[in-house]
Amino acid sequence: MKAMIAAWLATASLITASLATTDLAAAAPAKEIRIGMITTFTTAVGSVGKAARQGVDLALKRLGDKMDGIPVKVFYADDGGKPALAKSKTDELILQDHVDFIIGYNFSNMLLAAYNSAMGAKVFTFSLNAGPKNIAGEDCSPYFFAIGHQNDMEARGIGEVLNRRNIHSLYLVAPNYAAGVEMVNGVKSTFKGKVLGQSLTKWPDQLEFSAEISQIQATNPEAVFIFLTTRYAVQFMNQFNQAGLKDRIPVYSVATFDQFNLNVVGPMSIGSYATNYWVQDLDAPANKTFVAAYKKTYGGDVAGNAVAGYDAVNLIDSAVRAVKGDISDKAAVHAALKKADFASVRGRFSFSANQFPVEDIYLQQVARDDKGEIVLKTVGKAVEQIQSDAPTACHMPAL
């Protein structure tokens, strides 16, 4: 009997030791941090995806391609501007590449197509640009963080600027997909004047805006709001200029004038206004470091889409360091991410309850600098520390 008890005690000791070893192994740092980056790298709007990758690559270079001493491996995927492809590529990143984090999604229709896959797999996902209002509200998830904005933040800032400038009538133009509709609604939510009309253009095929220009001429608003990116902005402003409206009706915009089209669209857009959550000349230490590194590495002005990519990597790094590399503890990783304990290039930056940014929105104007070059000149702030207006609809489940 004594022999049996001794044997049992010995076995119990071995089991206890084994469990302790297992617990220690589970708490051990990861051997590799695997990040999936998916966005639109090709098609006519591929430049924005390439800029986002520049920001990601630049941040990783600054970190020595390591987080808390752990090597980082990035898997890049192109959604090709097709929602179905965005979903399938997201599935590949999760099931084949076994990524720990996902960064990307420039367009809302791409994010919405892939969202359930990423959330169902419980992979922390960071949207660099897309910020649909439903995800900020009833469809929020502890595994999703918007790094750029809620879609309508800058548009709401436009409405506030128009009010301060005593603009009483407005016409709106935006593409007919999730972000375009939310931009239009964002302006209308804060603008106190009268909206004389709006046009939701066919996305992504429409490059002819004569019908919209005719409506603007007919309604004769005091200002026009547009949300048109890359080549769409060039085409619209060219036709707007040809119609003789440039010097009559000021244009206010979101995501319309940027590094990629300013040299082309700028001459026909002098005097136009734009709102952005980041400006190149922002006086913040992290931003100065970022801008200097970007120019040294890539040359030219900083592409705005690089900002969120750069911040996303540094946010993930802050969480990895906080949990000492043990990214298997998702609750701890989540708590660290929510703190946003990193130096954002935007200066003041935090997350609201639904994990969308709280940030300043700046007003810029297309102008010529002292050298005669066309630039986006910072005029001031459109609104300070704006945040998502949908947190009350978000019932964030605990991990």
mmCIF file of N, CA and C in Angstrom, residues 193-245:
data_model
loop_
_atom_site.group_PDB
_atom_site.id
_atom_site.type_symbol
_atom_site.label_atom_id
_atom_site.label_comp_id
_atom_site.label_asym_id
_atom_site.label_seq_id
_atom_site.Cartn_x
_atom_site.Cartn_y
_atom_site.Cartn_z
ATOM 1 N N GLY A 193 -26.076 75.180 -42.777
ATOM 2 C CA GLY A 193 -26.709 75.832 -43.906
ATOM 3 C C GLY A 193 -27.610 74.887 -44.686
ATOM 4 N N LYS A 194 -27.923 75.268 -45.931
ATOM 5 C CA LYS A 194 -28.840 74.485 -46.761
ATOM 6 C C LYS A 194 -28.059 73.700 -47.807
ATOM 7 N N VAL A 195 -28.329 72.401 -47.897
ATOM 8 C CA VAL A 195 -27.737 71.567 -48.946
ATOM 9 C C VAL A 195 -28.648 71.656 -50.161
ATOM 10 N N LEU A 196 -28.134 72.267 -51.233
ATOM 11 C CA LEU A 196 -28.943 72.496 -52.431
ATOM 12 C C LEU A 196 -29.046 71.257 -53.309
ATOM 13 N N GLY A 197 -28.145 70.315 -53.100
ATOM 14 C CA GLY A 197 -28.196 69.086 -53.890
ATOM 15 C C GLY A 197 -26.974 68.232 -53.629
ATOM 16 N N GLN A 198 -27.051 66.974 -54.060
ATOM 17 C CA GLN A 198 -25.908 66.091 -53.927
ATOM 18 C C GLN A 198 -25.889 65.098 -55.082
ATOM 19 N N SER A 199 -24.701 64.656 -55.451
ATOM 20 C CA SER A 199 -24.539 63.664 -56.510
ATOM 21 C C SER A 199 -23.681 62.527 -55.974
ATOM 22 N N LEU A 200 -24.197 61.311 -56.047
ATOM 23 C CA LEU A 200 -23.431 60.120 -55.693
ATOM 24 C C LEU A 200 -23.051 59.435 -57.001
ATOM 25 N N THR A 201 -21.779 59.512 -57.334
ATOM 26 C CA THR A 201 -21.304 59.045 -58.633
ATOM 27 C C THR A 201 -21.055 57.539 -58.648
ATOM 28 N N LYS A 202 -21.026 56.971 -59.841
ATOM 29 C CA LYS A 202 -20.819 55.532 -59.994
ATOM 30 C C LYS A 202 -19.373 55.177 -59.665
ATOM 31 N N TRP A 203 -19.210 54.235 -58.745
ATOM 32 C CA TRP A 203 -17.872 53.819 -58.304
ATOM 33 C C TRP A 203 -17.614 52.371 -58.734
ATOM 34 N N PRO A 204 -16.430 52.105 -59.305
ATOM 35 C CA PRO A 204 -15.269 52.997 -59.499
ATOM 36 C C PRO A 204 -15.104 53.468 -60.938
ATOM 37 N N ASP A 205 -16.154 53.374 -61.736
ATOM 38 C CA ASP A 205 -16.007 53.582 -63.183
ATOM 39 C C ASP A 205 -16.175 55.019 -63.673
ATOM 40 N N GLN A 206 -16.890 55.843 -62.928
ATOM 41 C CA GLN A 206 -17.230 57.169 -63.464
ATOM 42 C C GLN A 206 -16.074 58.154 -63.408
ATOM 43 N N LEU A 207 -15.705 58.648 -64.584
ATOM 44 C CA LEU A 207 -14.670 59.691 -64.688
ATOM 45 C C LEU A 207 -15.203 60.924 -65.415
ATOM 46 N N GLU A 208 -16.445 60.889 -65.796
ATOM 47 C CA GLU A 208 -17.085 62.016 -66.480
ATOM 48 C C GLU A 208 -18.061 62.678 -65.513
ATOM 49 N N PHE A 209 -17.873 63.991 -65.297
ATOM 50 C CA PHE A 209 -18.655 64.682 -64.274
ATOM 51 C C PHE A 209 -19.466 65.849 -64.837
ATOM 52 N N SER A 210 -19.776 65.808 -66.119
ATOM 53 C CA SER A 210 -20.509 66.923 -66.732
ATOM 54 C C SER A 210 -21.896 67.091 -66.114
ATOM 55 N N ALA A 211 -22.559 65.981 -65.792
ATOM 56 C CA ALA A 211 -23.895 66.075 -65.196
ATOM 57 C C ALA A 211 -23.824 66.744 -63.823
ATOM 58 N N GLU A 212 -22.814 66.367 -63.056
ATOM 59 C CA GLU A 212 -22.638 66.961 -61.722
ATOM 60 C C GLU A 212 -22.292 68.443 -61.825
ATOM 61 N N ILE A 213 -21.437 68.784 -62.786
ATOM 62 C CA ILE A 213 -21.066 70.190 -62.992
ATOM 63 C C ILE A 213 -22.296 71.007 -63.376
ATOM 64 N N SER A 214 -23.145 70.428 -64.210
ATOM 65 C CA SER A 214 -24.370 71.123 -64.629
ATOM 66 C C SER A 214 -25.287 71.385 -63.444
ATOM 67 N N GLN A 215 -25.376 70.407 -62.539
ATOM 68 C CA GLN A 215 -26.211 70.581 -61.353
ATOM 69 C C GLN A 215 -25.659 71.666 -60.441
ATOM 70 N N ILE A 216 -24.347 71.723 -60.345
ATOM 71 C CA ILE A 216 -23.720 72.769 -59.528
ATOM 72 C C ILE A 216 -24.004 74.140 -60.127
ATOM 73 N N GLN A 217 -23.878 74.233 -61.441
ATOM 74 C CA GLN A 217 -24.175 75.510 -62.111
ATOM 75 C C GLN A 217 -25.629 75.923 -61.901
ATOM 76 N N ALA A 218 -26.511 74.945 -61.974
ATOM 77 C CA ALA A 218 -27.945 75.245 -61.857
ATOM 78 C C ALA A 218 -28.327 75.669 -60.442
ATOM 79 N N THR A 219 -27.744 75.053 -59.429
ATOM 80 C CA THR A 219 -28.115 75.377 -58.048
ATOM 81 C C THR A 219 -27.329 76.559 -57.491
ATOM 82 N N ASN A 220 -26.139 76.806 -58.071
ATOM 83 C CA ASN A 220 -25.308 77.953 -57.694
ATOM 84 C C ASN A 220 -25.074 78.051 -56.180
ATOM 85 N N PRO A 221 -24.448 77.057 -55.584
ATOM 86 C CA PRO A 221 -24.190 77.087 -54.138
ATOM 87 C C PRO A 221 -23.040 78.032 -53.788
ATOM 88 N N GLU A 222 -22.924 78.364 -52.519
ATOM 89 C CA GLU A 222 -21.812 79.195 -52.067
ATOM 90 C C GLU A 222 -20.518 78.387 -51.966
ATOM 91 N N ALA A 223 -20.630 77.060 -51.879
ATOM 92 C CA ALA A 223 -19.451 76.195 -51.804
ATOM 93 C C ALA A 223 -19.822 74.797 -52.299
ATOM 94 N N VAL A 224 -18.794 74.044 -52.673
ATOM 95 C CA VAL A 224 -18.972 72.658 -53.116
ATOM 96 C C VAL A 224 -18.093 71.762 -52.244
ATOM 97 N N PHE A 225 -18.652 70.647 -51.812
ATOM 98 C CA PHE A 225 -17.862 69.630 -51.107
ATOM 99 C C PHE A 225 -17.668 68.443 -52.021
ATOM 100 N N ILE A 226 -16.417 67.926 -52.104
ATOM 101 C CA ILE A 226 -16.155 66.731 -52.888
ATOM 102 C C ILE A 226 -15.310 65.738 -52.091
ATOM 103 N N PHE A 227 -15.575 64.484 -52.327
ATOM 104 C CA PHE A 227 -14.750 63.383 -51.818
ATOM 105 C C PHE A 227 -14.420 62.529 -53.042
ATOM 106 N N LEU A 228 -13.328 62.867 -53.697
ATOM 107 C CA LEU A 228 -12.914 62.189 -54.919
ATOM 108 C C LEU A 228 -11.398 61.996 -54.872
ATOM 109 N N THR A 229 -10.943 60.768 -54.953
ATOM 110 C CA THR A 229 -9.517 60.490 -54.808
ATOM 111 C C THR A 229 -8.795 60.420 -56.148
ATOM 112 N N THR A 230 -7.483 60.498 -56.097
ATOM 113 C CA THR A 230 -6.537 60.291 -57.205
ATOM 114 C C THR A 230 -7.047 60.828 -58.542
ATOM 115 N N ARG A 231 -7.172 59.965 -59.542
ATOM 116 C CA ARG A 231 -7.516 60.425 -60.893
ATOM 117 C C ARG A 231 -8.927 61.012 -60.971
ATOM 118 N N TYR A 232 -9.819 60.606 -60.073
ATOM 119 C CA TYR A 232 -11.173 61.149 -60.076
ATOM 120 C C TYR A 232 -11.138 62.636 -59.702
ATOM 121 N N ALA A 233 -10.267 62.977 -58.770
ATOM 122 C CA ALA A 233 -10.100 64.379 -58.379
ATOM 123 C C ALA A 233 -9.580 65.199 -59.547
ATOM 124 N N VAL A 234 -8.604 64.645 -60.267
ATOM 125 C CA VAL A 234 -8.026 65.357 -61.411
ATOM 126 C C VAL A 234 -9.099 65.640 -62.455
ATOM 127 N N GLN A 235 -9.884 64.639 -62.772
ATOM 128 C CA GLN A 235 -10.923 64.800 -63.796
ATOM 129 C C GLN A 235 -11.989 65.798 -63.362
ATOM 130 N N PHE A 236 -12.436 65.687 -62.110
ATOM 131 C CA PHE A 236 -13.485 66.590 -61.640
ATOM 132 C C PHE A 236 -12.993 68.030 -61.644
ATOM 133 N N MET A 237 -11.826 68.283 -61.065
ATOM 134 C CA MET A 237 -11.329 69.649 -60.977
ATOM 135 C C MET A 237 -11.042 70.233 -62.354
ATOM 136 N N ASN A 238 -10.605 69.414 -63.278
ATOM 137 C CA ASN A 238 -10.379 69.886 -64.649
ATOM 138 C C ASN A 238 -11.695 70.352 -65.270
ATOM 139 N N GLN A 239 -12.735 69.546 -65.117
ATOM 140 C CA GLN A 239 -14.035 69.909 -65.687
ATOM 141 C C GLN A 239 -14.669 71.077 -64.931
ATOM 142 N N PHE A 240 -14.469 71.123 -63.640
ATOM 143 C CA PHE A 240 -14.962 72.220 -62.818
ATOM 144 C C PHE A 240 -14.314 73.530 -63.265
ATOM 145 N N ASN A 241 -13.014 73.472 -63.541
ATOM 146 C CA ASN A 241 -12.257 74.635 -63.990
ATOM 147 C C ASN A 241 -12.705 75.078 -65.386
ATOM 148 N N GLN A 242 -12.872 74.111 -66.271
ATOM 149 C CA GLN A 242 -13.287 74.404 -67.641
ATOM 150 C C GLN A 242 -14.673 75.056 -67.687
ATOM 151 N N ALA A 243 -15.489 74.733 -66.710
ATOM 152 C CA ALA A 243 -16.829 75.311 -66.645
ATOM 153 C C ALA A 243 -16.816 76.730 -66.078
ATOM 154 N N GLY A 244 -15.639 77.217 -65.710
ATOM 155 C CA GLY A 244 -15.513 78.570 -65.196
ATOM 156 C C GLY A 244 -15.969 78.737 -63.761
ATOM 157 N N LEU A 245 -15.985 77.633 -63.002
ATOM 158 C CA LEU A 245 -16.503 77.694 -61.635
ATOM 159 C C LEU A 245 -15.421 77.898 -60.576
#
